Short mmCIF file of N, CA and C and ligand atoms in Angstrom, two decimals:
data_model
loop_
_atom_site.label_atom_id
_atom_site.label_comp_id
_atom_site.label_asym_id
_atom_site.label_seq_id
_atom_site.Cartn_x
_atom_site.Cartn_y
_atom_site.Cartn_z
N UNK L 23 109.93 101.03 100.05
CA UNK L 23 108.72 101.00 99.23
C UNK L 23 108.57 99.64 98.54
N UNK L 24 107.35 99.15 98.57
CA UNK L 24 107.06 97.86 97.97
C UNK L 24 105.95 98.05 96.94
N UNK L 25 106.28 98.11 95.64
CA UNK L 25 105.24 98.39 94.65
C UNK L 25 104.28 97.22 94.51
N UNK L 26 102.99 97.51 94.51
CA UNK L 26 101.99 96.46 94.35
C UNK L 26 100.69 97.11 93.92
N UNK L 27 99.94 96.41 93.09
CA UNK L 27 98.67 96.97 92.58
C UNK L 27 97.59 96.99 93.64
N UNK L 28 97.58 95.96 94.48
CA UNK L 28 96.49 95.82 95.44
C UNK L 28 97.00 96.02 96.87
N UNK L 29 96.09 96.53 97.69
CA UNK L 29 96.34 96.54 99.13
C UNK L 29 95.52 95.38 99.69
N UNK L 30 96.19 94.41 100.27
CA UNK L 30 95.51 93.19 100.73
C UNK L 30 95.50 93.17 102.26
N UNK L 31 94.32 93.01 102.82
CA UNK L 31 94.19 92.98 104.29
C UNK L 31 94.00 91.54 104.74
N UNK L 32 94.86 91.10 105.63
CA UNK L 32 94.71 89.78 106.25
C UNK L 32 94.58 89.98 107.76
N UNK L 33 94.12 88.94 108.43
CA UNK L 33 93.98 89.02 109.88
C UNK L 33 92.75 88.26 110.32
N UNK L 34 92.62 88.07 111.62
CA UNK L 34 91.55 87.20 112.12
C UNK L 34 90.16 87.84 112.02
N UNK L 35 89.14 87.01 112.17
CA UNK L 35 87.76 87.50 112.24
C UNK L 35 87.68 88.59 113.30
N UNK L 36 87.01 89.67 112.97
CA UNK L 36 86.84 90.75 113.96
C UNK L 36 88.01 91.71 114.04
N UNK L 37 88.98 91.58 113.15
CA UNK L 37 90.12 92.52 113.18
C UNK L 37 89.74 93.85 112.54
N UNK L 38 88.64 93.86 111.76
CA UNK L 38 88.21 95.12 111.14
C UNK L 38 88.58 95.22 109.67
N UNK L 39 88.82 94.07 109.03
CA UNK L 39 89.28 94.10 107.63
C UNK L 39 88.26 94.80 106.73
N UNK L 40 86.99 94.53 106.94
CA UNK L 40 85.97 95.13 106.07
C UNK L 40 85.77 96.61 106.38
N UNK L 41 85.59 96.94 107.65
CA UNK L 41 85.29 98.35 107.98
C UNK L 41 86.51 99.24 107.72
N UNK L 42 87.69 98.80 108.10
CA UNK L 42 88.89 99.60 107.85
C UNK L 42 89.18 99.63 106.35
N UNK L 43 88.96 98.49 105.69
CA UNK L 43 89.20 98.41 104.25
C UNK L 43 88.36 99.40 103.47
N UNK L 44 87.10 99.56 103.85
CA UNK L 44 86.22 100.52 103.16
C UNK L 44 86.78 101.94 103.29
N UNK L 45 87.21 102.28 104.50
CA UNK L 45 87.77 103.64 104.71
C UNK L 45 89.05 103.82 103.90
N UNK L 46 89.90 102.81 103.88
CA UNK L 46 91.16 102.92 103.12
C UNK L 46 90.89 103.05 101.63
N UNK L 47 89.90 102.31 101.15
CA UNK L 47 89.58 102.38 99.72
C UNK L 47 89.17 103.80 99.35
N UNK L 48 88.37 104.43 100.22
CA UNK L 48 87.98 105.83 99.96
C UNK L 48 89.22 106.72 99.94
N UNK L 49 90.09 106.51 100.93
CA UNK L 49 91.30 107.33 101.03
C UNK L 49 92.15 107.22 99.77
N UNK L 50 92.32 106.01 99.27
CA UNK L 50 93.22 105.80 98.12
C UNK L 50 92.49 105.89 96.78
N UNK L 51 91.17 106.08 96.81
CA UNK L 51 90.42 106.17 95.56
C UNK L 51 90.41 104.85 94.80
N UNK L 52 90.34 103.76 95.55
CA UNK L 52 90.33 102.44 94.93
C UNK L 52 89.00 101.74 95.22
N UNK L 53 88.71 100.72 94.44
CA UNK L 53 87.53 99.90 94.73
C UNK L 53 87.81 99.08 95.98
N UNK L 54 86.77 98.84 96.78
CA UNK L 54 86.89 97.93 97.91
C UNK L 54 86.25 96.60 97.54
N UNK L 55 86.97 95.52 97.81
CA UNK L 55 86.43 94.19 97.53
C UNK L 55 86.60 93.31 98.76
N UNK L 56 85.54 92.60 99.09
CA UNK L 56 85.58 91.66 100.22
C UNK L 56 85.51 90.26 99.62
N UNK L 57 86.53 89.45 99.86
CA UNK L 57 86.58 88.16 99.15
C UNK L 57 85.43 87.24 99.54
N UNK L 58 84.98 87.28 100.80
CA UNK L 58 83.83 86.43 101.18
C UNK L 58 82.59 86.82 100.38
N UNK L 59 82.39 88.13 100.27
CA UNK L 59 81.23 88.62 99.52
C UNK L 59 81.33 88.17 98.06
N UNK L 60 82.54 88.26 97.52
CA UNK L 60 82.75 87.87 96.13
C UNK L 60 82.50 86.36 95.94
N UNK L 61 82.95 85.57 96.90
CA UNK L 61 82.71 84.11 96.81
C UNK L 61 81.19 83.85 96.81
N UNK L 62 80.48 84.56 97.67
CA UNK L 62 79.02 84.36 97.75
C UNK L 62 78.35 84.78 96.44
N UNK L 63 78.84 85.87 95.86
CA UNK L 63 78.28 86.31 94.57
C UNK L 63 78.52 85.26 93.49
N UNK L 64 79.76 84.76 93.46
CA UNK L 64 80.13 83.81 92.40
C UNK L 64 79.39 82.49 92.52
N UNK L 65 79.21 82.03 93.77
CA UNK L 65 78.60 80.72 93.96
C UNK L 65 77.09 80.82 94.13
N UNK L 66 76.60 82.02 94.40
CA UNK L 66 75.17 82.19 94.62
C UNK L 66 74.70 81.60 95.93
N UNK L 67 75.62 81.41 96.86
CA UNK L 67 75.22 80.86 98.16
C UNK L 67 76.10 81.44 99.27
N UNK L 68 75.76 81.12 100.51
CA UNK L 68 76.46 81.75 101.62
C UNK L 68 77.73 80.98 102.00
N UNK L 69 78.62 81.68 102.68
CA UNK L 69 79.84 81.02 103.19
C UNK L 69 79.46 79.83 104.06
N UNK L 70 78.45 80.01 104.90
CA UNK L 70 78.02 78.93 105.79
C UNK L 70 77.60 77.70 105.00
N UNK L 71 76.83 77.92 103.93
CA UNK L 71 76.37 76.79 103.12
C UNK L 71 77.55 76.10 102.43
N UNK L 72 78.51 76.90 101.97
CA UNK L 72 79.69 76.29 101.32
C UNK L 72 80.44 75.41 102.33
N UNK L 73 80.61 75.90 103.55
CA UNK L 73 81.25 75.08 104.60
C UNK L 73 80.43 73.81 104.83
N UNK L 74 79.10 73.95 104.92
CA UNK L 74 78.24 72.79 105.20
C UNK L 74 78.34 71.75 104.09
N UNK L 75 78.34 72.21 102.84
CA UNK L 75 78.25 71.28 101.71
C UNK L 75 79.60 70.74 101.26
N UNK L 76 80.65 71.55 101.37
CA UNK L 76 81.94 71.11 100.79
C UNK L 76 83.05 71.04 101.84
N UNK L 77 82.72 71.41 103.09
CA UNK L 77 83.73 71.40 104.14
C UNK L 77 84.66 72.60 104.01
N UNK L 78 85.55 72.73 104.98
CA UNK L 78 86.48 73.87 104.93
C UNK L 78 87.40 73.76 103.71
N UNK L 79 87.78 72.52 103.33
CA UNK L 79 88.69 72.37 102.19
C UNK L 79 88.04 72.90 100.91
N UNK L 80 86.75 72.63 100.72
CA UNK L 80 86.04 73.14 99.55
C UNK L 80 85.98 74.65 99.55
N UNK L 81 85.76 75.22 100.74
CA UNK L 81 85.72 76.67 100.84
C UNK L 81 87.08 77.27 100.50
N UNK L 82 88.15 76.68 101.03
CA UNK L 82 89.50 77.24 100.77
C UNK L 82 89.84 77.21 99.28
N UNK L 83 89.41 76.16 98.58
CA UNK L 83 89.68 76.08 97.14
C UNK L 83 88.93 77.20 96.41
N UNK L 84 87.67 77.43 96.77
CA UNK L 84 86.91 78.53 96.14
C UNK L 84 87.53 79.88 96.49
N UNK L 85 88.00 79.97 97.72
CA UNK L 85 88.62 81.22 98.17
C UNK L 85 89.88 81.50 97.33
N UNK L 86 90.68 80.47 97.10
CA UNK L 86 91.92 80.66 96.31
C UNK L 86 91.58 81.06 94.87
N UNK L 87 90.59 80.41 94.28
CA UNK L 87 90.20 80.76 92.90
C UNK L 87 89.69 82.19 92.83
N UNK L 88 88.93 82.57 93.85
CA UNK L 88 88.37 83.93 93.87
C UNK L 88 89.49 84.96 94.03
N UNK L 89 90.42 84.68 94.93
CA UNK L 89 91.54 85.62 95.12
C UNK L 89 92.35 85.74 93.83
N UNK L 90 92.55 84.62 93.14
CA UNK L 90 93.32 84.66 91.89
C UNK L 90 92.63 85.58 90.89
N UNK L 91 91.32 85.47 90.79
CA UNK L 91 90.58 86.32 89.87
C UNK L 91 90.66 87.79 90.26
N UNK L 92 90.45 88.06 91.53
CA UNK L 92 90.44 89.46 91.98
C UNK L 92 91.83 90.09 91.85
N UNK L 93 92.86 89.32 92.18
CA UNK L 93 94.21 89.87 92.15
C UNK L 93 94.72 90.04 90.72
N UNK L 94 94.09 89.38 89.77
CA UNK L 94 94.44 89.57 88.36
C UNK L 94 93.75 90.81 87.79
N UNK L 95 92.82 91.39 88.54
CA UNK L 95 92.05 92.53 88.06
C UNK L 95 92.66 93.86 88.46
N UNK L 96 91.89 94.93 88.25
CA UNK L 96 92.40 96.27 88.56
C UNK L 96 92.70 96.44 90.04
N UNK L 97 93.59 97.37 90.36
CA UNK L 97 94.01 97.60 91.75
C UNK L 97 92.82 97.82 92.66
N UNK L 98 92.92 97.31 93.88
CA UNK L 98 91.81 97.39 94.82
C UNK L 98 92.34 97.33 96.24
N UNK L 99 91.45 97.63 97.18
CA UNK L 99 91.70 97.27 98.57
C UNK L 99 90.91 95.98 98.78
N UNK L 100 91.61 94.92 99.10
CA UNK L 100 91.00 93.58 99.14
C UNK L 100 91.03 93.03 100.56
N UNK L 101 89.85 92.86 101.14
CA UNK L 101 89.75 92.24 102.46
C UNK L 101 89.58 90.74 102.28
N UNK L 102 90.47 89.97 102.87
CA UNK L 102 90.40 88.51 102.73
C UNK L 102 89.74 87.91 103.97
N UNK L 103 89.29 86.67 103.86
CA UNK L 103 88.74 85.97 105.02
C UNK L 103 89.87 85.61 105.98
N UNK L 104 89.52 85.47 107.26
CA UNK L 104 90.54 85.24 108.28
C UNK L 104 91.40 84.01 108.05
N UNK L 105 90.86 83.02 107.33
CA UNK L 105 91.62 81.79 107.13
C UNK L 105 92.26 81.68 105.76
N UNK L 106 92.21 82.76 104.99
CA UNK L 106 92.75 82.70 103.62
C UNK L 106 94.23 82.33 103.61
N UNK L 107 94.94 82.74 104.65
CA UNK L 107 96.39 82.47 104.70
C UNK L 107 96.71 80.99 104.88
N UNK L 108 95.71 80.17 105.21
CA UNK L 108 95.98 78.74 105.42
C UNK L 108 96.40 78.05 104.13
N UNK L 109 95.97 78.57 103.01
CA UNK L 109 96.26 77.94 101.73
C UNK L 109 97.54 78.52 101.13
N UNK L 110 98.50 77.65 100.82
CA UNK L 110 99.79 78.12 100.34
C UNK L 110 99.65 78.86 99.01
N UNK L 111 98.74 78.39 98.17
CA UNK L 111 98.53 79.07 96.88
C UNK L 111 97.98 80.47 97.08
N UNK L 112 97.04 80.62 98.02
CA UNK L 112 96.49 81.94 98.31
C UNK L 112 97.59 82.86 98.86
N UNK L 113 98.44 82.31 99.71
CA UNK L 113 99.53 83.14 100.26
C UNK L 113 100.45 83.63 99.14
N UNK L 114 100.76 82.74 98.21
CA UNK L 114 101.64 83.13 97.09
C UNK L 114 101.00 84.23 96.25
N UNK L 115 99.70 84.07 96.00
CA UNK L 115 98.99 85.07 95.19
C UNK L 115 99.00 86.44 95.86
N UNK L 116 98.72 86.45 97.16
CA UNK L 116 98.69 87.73 97.88
C UNK L 116 100.06 88.38 97.86
N UNK L 117 101.08 87.58 98.17
CA UNK L 117 102.44 88.15 98.26
C UNK L 117 102.91 88.65 96.91
N UNK L 118 102.51 87.96 95.84
CA UNK L 118 102.98 88.35 94.51
C UNK L 118 102.28 89.59 93.97
N UNK L 119 101.05 89.82 94.42
CA UNK L 119 100.24 90.88 93.79
C UNK L 119 99.81 92.00 94.72
N UNK L 120 100.15 91.87 96.00
CA UNK L 120 99.63 92.87 96.92
C UNK L 120 100.66 93.36 97.91
N UNK L 121 100.39 94.56 98.43
CA UNK L 121 101.06 94.99 99.65
C UNK L 121 100.16 94.48 100.75
N UNK L 122 100.69 93.58 101.58
CA UNK L 122 99.84 92.85 102.52
C UNK L 122 99.96 93.43 103.92
N UNK L 123 98.80 93.82 104.46
CA UNK L 123 98.75 94.36 105.82
C UNK L 123 98.07 93.35 106.73
N UNK L 124 98.75 93.00 107.80
CA UNK L 124 98.15 92.14 108.81
C UNK L 124 97.48 93.02 109.86
N UNK L 125 96.14 92.99 109.89
CA UNK L 125 95.40 93.71 110.91
C UNK L 125 95.29 92.80 112.13
N UNK L 126 95.82 93.26 113.24
CA UNK L 126 95.84 92.42 114.45
C UNK L 126 94.73 92.81 115.41
N UNK L 127 94.20 91.80 116.08
CA UNK L 127 93.26 92.04 117.18
C UNK L 127 93.44 90.87 118.13
N UNK L 128 93.43 91.14 119.43
CA UNK L 128 93.57 90.02 120.38
C UNK L 128 92.20 89.38 120.61
N UNK L 129 92.22 88.23 121.28
CA UNK L 129 90.98 87.46 121.43
C UNK L 129 89.89 88.22 122.18
N UNK L 130 90.18 88.93 123.29
CA UNK L 130 89.10 89.68 123.94
C UNK L 130 88.45 90.71 122.99
N UNK L 131 89.26 91.36 122.18
CA UNK L 131 88.71 92.33 121.21
C UNK L 131 87.83 91.62 120.19
N UNK L 132 88.30 90.48 119.70
CA UNK L 132 87.51 89.72 118.73
C UNK L 132 86.16 89.30 119.33
N UNK L 133 86.22 88.80 120.57
CA UNK L 133 84.98 88.34 121.23
C UNK L 133 83.98 89.48 121.35
N UNK L 134 84.49 90.64 121.70
CA UNK L 134 83.60 91.80 121.85
C UNK L 134 82.99 92.20 120.49
N UNK L 135 83.84 92.26 119.47
CA UNK L 135 83.34 92.71 118.16
C UNK L 135 82.42 91.69 117.51
N UNK L 136 82.61 90.41 117.84
CA UNK L 136 81.83 89.36 117.17
C UNK L 136 80.69 88.85 118.04
N UNK L 137 80.44 89.53 119.16
CA UNK L 137 79.49 89.01 120.15
C UNK L 137 78.13 88.68 119.55
N UNK L 138 77.65 89.52 118.65
CA UNK L 138 76.31 89.30 118.10
C UNK L 138 76.33 88.60 116.75
N UNK L 139 77.54 88.25 116.28
CA UNK L 139 77.64 87.67 114.93
C UNK L 139 77.29 86.18 114.93
N UNK L 140 76.45 85.80 113.97
CA UNK L 140 76.11 84.38 113.81
C UNK L 140 76.44 83.88 112.40
N UNK L 141 77.26 84.63 111.67
CA UNK L 141 77.50 84.28 110.26
C UNK L 141 78.79 83.50 110.04
N UNK L 142 79.61 83.34 111.09
CA UNK L 142 80.89 82.66 110.89
C UNK L 142 80.78 81.19 111.29
N UNK L 143 80.87 80.29 110.30
CA UNK L 143 80.68 78.87 110.61
C UNK L 143 81.68 78.34 111.64
N UNK L 144 82.90 78.87 111.65
CA UNK L 144 83.90 78.34 112.58
C UNK L 144 83.59 78.73 114.02
N UNK L 145 82.68 79.69 114.20
CA UNK L 145 82.33 80.11 115.57
C UNK L 145 80.96 79.60 115.98
N UNK L 146 80.36 78.77 115.14
CA UNK L 146 79.02 78.26 115.46
C UNK L 146 79.15 77.15 116.50
N UNK L 147 78.55 77.34 117.64
CA UNK L 147 78.61 76.31 118.68
C UNK L 147 79.99 76.28 119.32
N UNK L 148 80.10 75.59 120.42
CA UNK L 148 81.40 75.43 121.07
C UNK L 148 81.84 76.68 121.82
N UNK L 149 83.05 76.62 122.28
CA UNK L 149 83.62 77.67 123.12
C UNK L 149 84.34 78.67 122.20
N UNK L 150 83.73 79.82 121.98
CA UNK L 150 84.30 80.79 121.03
C UNK L 150 85.70 81.24 121.42
N UNK L 151 85.88 81.46 122.70
CA UNK L 151 87.18 81.96 123.16
C UNK L 151 88.27 80.93 122.85
N UNK L 152 87.98 79.66 123.17
CA UNK L 152 88.96 78.60 122.92
C UNK L 152 89.23 78.47 121.42
N UNK L 153 88.16 78.57 120.63
CA UNK L 153 88.33 78.45 119.17
C UNK L 153 89.22 79.57 118.65
N UNK L 154 88.96 80.79 119.10
CA UNK L 154 89.75 81.92 118.60
C UNK L 154 91.22 81.81 119.01
N UNK L 155 91.46 81.31 120.23
CA UNK L 155 92.87 81.10 120.65
C UNK L 155 93.53 80.04 119.78
N UNK L 156 92.80 78.96 119.50
CA UNK L 156 93.38 77.89 118.68
C UNK L 156 93.68 78.41 117.27
N UNK L 157 92.72 79.13 116.69
CA UNK L 157 92.94 79.65 115.33
C UNK L 157 94.13 80.61 115.31
N UNK L 158 94.24 81.44 116.34
CA UNK L 158 95.37 82.39 116.39
C UNK L 158 96.69 81.62 116.44
N UNK L 159 96.73 80.56 117.21
CA UNK L 159 97.97 79.76 117.32
C UNK L 159 98.36 79.18 115.98
N UNK L 160 97.36 78.72 115.23
CA UNK L 160 97.64 78.11 113.93
C UNK L 160 98.00 79.15 112.87
N UNK L 161 97.37 80.32 112.96
CA UNK L 161 97.44 81.26 111.84
C UNK L 161 98.42 82.41 112.02
N UNK L 162 98.73 82.76 113.24
CA UNK L 162 99.60 83.93 113.44
C UNK L 162 100.93 83.81 112.68
N UNK L 163 101.56 82.61 112.67
CA UNK L 163 102.81 82.51 111.90
C UNK L 163 102.59 82.72 110.40
N UNK L 164 101.40 82.37 109.92
CA UNK L 164 101.12 82.52 108.48
C UNK L 164 100.84 83.99 108.13
N UNK L 165 100.14 84.70 109.04
CA UNK L 165 99.96 86.13 108.83
C UNK L 165 101.35 86.80 108.77
N UNK L 166 102.21 86.40 109.70
CA UNK L 166 103.55 86.99 109.76
C UNK L 166 104.32 86.70 108.47
N UNK L 167 104.11 85.51 107.93
CA UNK L 167 104.84 85.12 106.72
C UNK L 167 104.49 86.02 105.53
N UNK L 168 103.22 86.39 105.39
CA UNK L 168 102.82 87.16 104.19
C UNK L 168 102.85 88.67 104.40
N UNK L 169 102.91 89.13 105.65
CA UNK L 169 102.67 90.56 105.90
C UNK L 169 103.86 91.44 105.52
N UNK L 170 103.56 92.54 104.83
CA UNK L 170 104.55 93.61 104.61
C UNK L 170 104.50 94.60 105.76
N UNK L 171 103.37 94.64 106.45
CA UNK L 171 103.17 95.61 107.53
C UNK L 171 102.17 95.00 108.52
N UNK L 172 102.41 95.23 109.81
CA UNK L 172 101.49 94.76 110.85
C UNK L 172 100.88 95.98 111.52
N UNK L 173 99.56 95.95 111.71
CA UNK L 173 98.88 97.11 112.32
C UNK L 173 97.90 96.60 113.37
N UNK L 174 98.02 97.13 114.59
CA UNK L 174 97.18 96.68 115.70
C UNK L 174 95.90 97.50 115.74
N UNK L 175 94.76 96.85 115.62
CA UNK L 175 93.48 97.58 115.56
C UNK L 175 92.78 97.69 116.92
N UNK L 176 93.40 97.16 117.98
CA UNK L 176 92.74 97.21 119.30
C UNK L 176 92.49 98.65 119.73
N UNK L 177 91.36 98.87 120.37
CA UNK L 177 91.00 100.17 120.96
C UNK L 177 90.81 101.27 119.93
N UNK L 178 90.74 100.94 118.66
CA UNK L 178 90.61 101.98 117.65
C UNK L 178 89.33 101.79 116.83
N UNK L 179 88.46 102.81 116.79
CA UNK L 179 87.35 102.75 115.85
C UNK L 179 87.90 102.66 114.42
N UNK L 180 87.11 102.09 113.52
CA UNK L 180 87.61 101.82 112.16
C UNK L 180 88.15 103.07 111.48
N UNK L 181 87.44 104.20 111.60
CA UNK L 181 87.87 105.41 110.88
C UNK L 181 89.23 105.88 111.40
N UNK L 182 89.44 105.81 112.72
CA UNK L 182 90.73 106.22 113.29
C UNK L 182 91.83 105.27 112.87
N UNK L 183 91.51 103.98 112.93
CA UNK L 183 92.51 102.98 112.52
C UNK L 183 92.91 103.22 111.07
N UNK L 184 91.91 103.46 110.22
CA UNK L 184 92.19 103.65 108.79
C UNK L 184 93.05 104.90 108.58
N UNK L 185 92.76 105.96 109.33
CA UNK L 185 93.53 107.20 109.16
C UNK L 185 95.00 106.97 109.53
N UNK L 186 95.20 106.30 110.67
CA UNK L 186 96.60 106.05 111.09
C UNK L 186 97.31 105.11 110.13
N UNK L 187 96.58 104.09 109.71
CA UNK L 187 97.19 103.11 108.81
C UNK L 187 97.52 103.77 107.46
N UNK L 188 96.63 104.63 106.97
CA UNK L 188 96.87 105.30 105.69
C UNK L 188 98.16 106.12 105.76
N UNK L 189 98.41 106.75 106.91
CA UNK L 189 99.65 107.53 107.05
C UNK L 189 100.87 106.62 106.89
N UNK L 190 100.80 105.45 107.52
CA UNK L 190 101.93 104.52 107.40
C UNK L 190 102.06 104.02 105.96
N UNK L 191 100.92 103.78 105.33
CA UNK L 191 100.96 103.25 103.96
C UNK L 191 101.50 104.28 102.98
N UNK L 192 101.21 105.54 103.24
CA UNK L 192 101.72 106.58 102.34
C UNK L 192 103.25 106.51 102.27
N UNK L 193 103.87 106.10 103.38
CA UNK L 193 105.34 106.02 103.41
C UNK L 193 105.85 104.64 102.95
N UNK L 194 104.99 103.65 102.99
CA UNK L 194 105.47 102.29 102.77
C UNK L 194 105.01 101.63 101.47
N UNK L 195 103.81 101.99 101.01
CA UNK L 195 103.24 101.28 99.88
C UNK L 195 103.29 102.12 98.62
N UNK L 196 104.02 101.64 97.64
CA UNK L 196 104.06 102.31 96.35
C UNK L 196 103.02 101.64 95.45
N UNK L 197 101.98 102.37 95.12
CA UNK L 197 100.91 101.77 94.33
C UNK L 197 101.38 101.46 92.94
N UNK L 198 101.36 100.18 92.59
CA UNK L 198 101.83 99.76 91.27
C UNK L 198 100.83 100.14 90.20
N UNK L 199 101.33 100.61 89.08
CA UNK L 199 100.44 100.95 87.98
C UNK L 199 100.80 100.15 86.73
N UNK L 200 101.86 99.39 86.82
CA UNK L 200 102.35 98.68 85.64
C UNK L 200 101.54 97.43 85.34
N UNK L 201 102.07 96.59 84.45
CA UNK L 201 101.35 95.38 84.07
C UNK L 201 101.23 94.42 85.25
N UNK L 202 100.30 93.51 85.14
CA UNK L 202 100.13 92.51 86.19
C UNK L 202 101.39 91.69 86.31
N UNK L 203 101.71 91.33 87.54
CA UNK L 203 102.87 90.45 87.72
C UNK L 203 102.39 89.01 87.51
N UNK L 204 103.19 88.23 86.79
CA UNK L 204 102.78 86.84 86.62
C UNK L 204 102.78 86.11 87.96
N UNK L 205 101.87 85.20 88.14
CA UNK L 205 101.85 84.42 89.39
C UNK L 205 102.06 82.95 89.05
N UNK L 206 102.57 82.24 90.03
CA UNK L 206 102.78 80.80 89.83
C UNK L 206 101.45 80.09 89.81
N UNK L 207 101.41 78.91 89.23
CA UNK L 207 100.17 78.13 89.33
C UNK L 207 99.82 77.96 90.81
N UNK L 208 98.54 77.92 91.11
CA UNK L 208 98.12 77.95 92.51
C UNK L 208 97.76 76.58 93.06
N UNK L 209 97.76 75.57 92.24
CA UNK L 209 97.31 74.26 92.72
C UNK L 209 98.24 73.72 93.80
C1 S3P E 304 86.92 82.57 108.29
C2 S3P E 304 86.69 83.92 108.35
C3 S3P E 304 85.56 84.56 107.67
C4 S3P E 304 85.08 83.71 106.48
C5 S3P E 304 84.82 82.31 106.93
C6 S3P E 304 86.08 81.64 107.49
C7 S3P E 304 88.09 82.03 109.01
O1 S3P E 304 85.93 85.85 107.18
O2 S3P E 304 86.03 83.70 105.44
O3 S3P E 304 83.80 82.34 107.89
O4 S3P E 304 88.49 80.90 108.68
O5 S3P E 304 88.62 82.71 109.90
P1 S3P E 304 86.20 87.12 108.14
O6 S3P E 304 87.62 87.04 108.61
O7 S3P E 304 85.96 88.28 107.26
O8 S3P E 304 85.25 87.03 109.26
#
């Protein structure tokens, strides 16, 4: 058992973090929070515009600040953006405050689920398949570094995936109710 206030979902675009996260939040009676949505609320603009205006580095800094705020708040199911693990400060925050689940999906599954999506700046233009393979190569070791549990979402509708994952979490995740754990500075 790993006590933690938040259930944090990491994994690549199209792994099902939002759809599975919503089902899990209902199951556990917790609020569901999507960090991209929260960043957009806080900045009043879209993820795409933040990438355009400040580059990926600017987005990652906002993402880390947003995660710090959310993880300091009441327990939640928190879906993070696929690249949140790239930032060492974000990784520390997740590991210190959450039970972290790596939702896995292979590239063919991602391509299928994201076929009609035009909202991800990293997939705009270019060869999507090659991009997703490159991102997986860079990020898979980082997902592995932070994950308390790995769950494969291939071939599973979100509700089924959430049901199976909830069973595993019932045995593995002890929901923390105590005071917030202090976190290191994130800079
Ligand atoms: C990104 C994934 C997106 C979003 C942004 C960058 C990434 O979130 O944070 O477009 O770097 O993989 P989802 O994983 O929810 O699509």
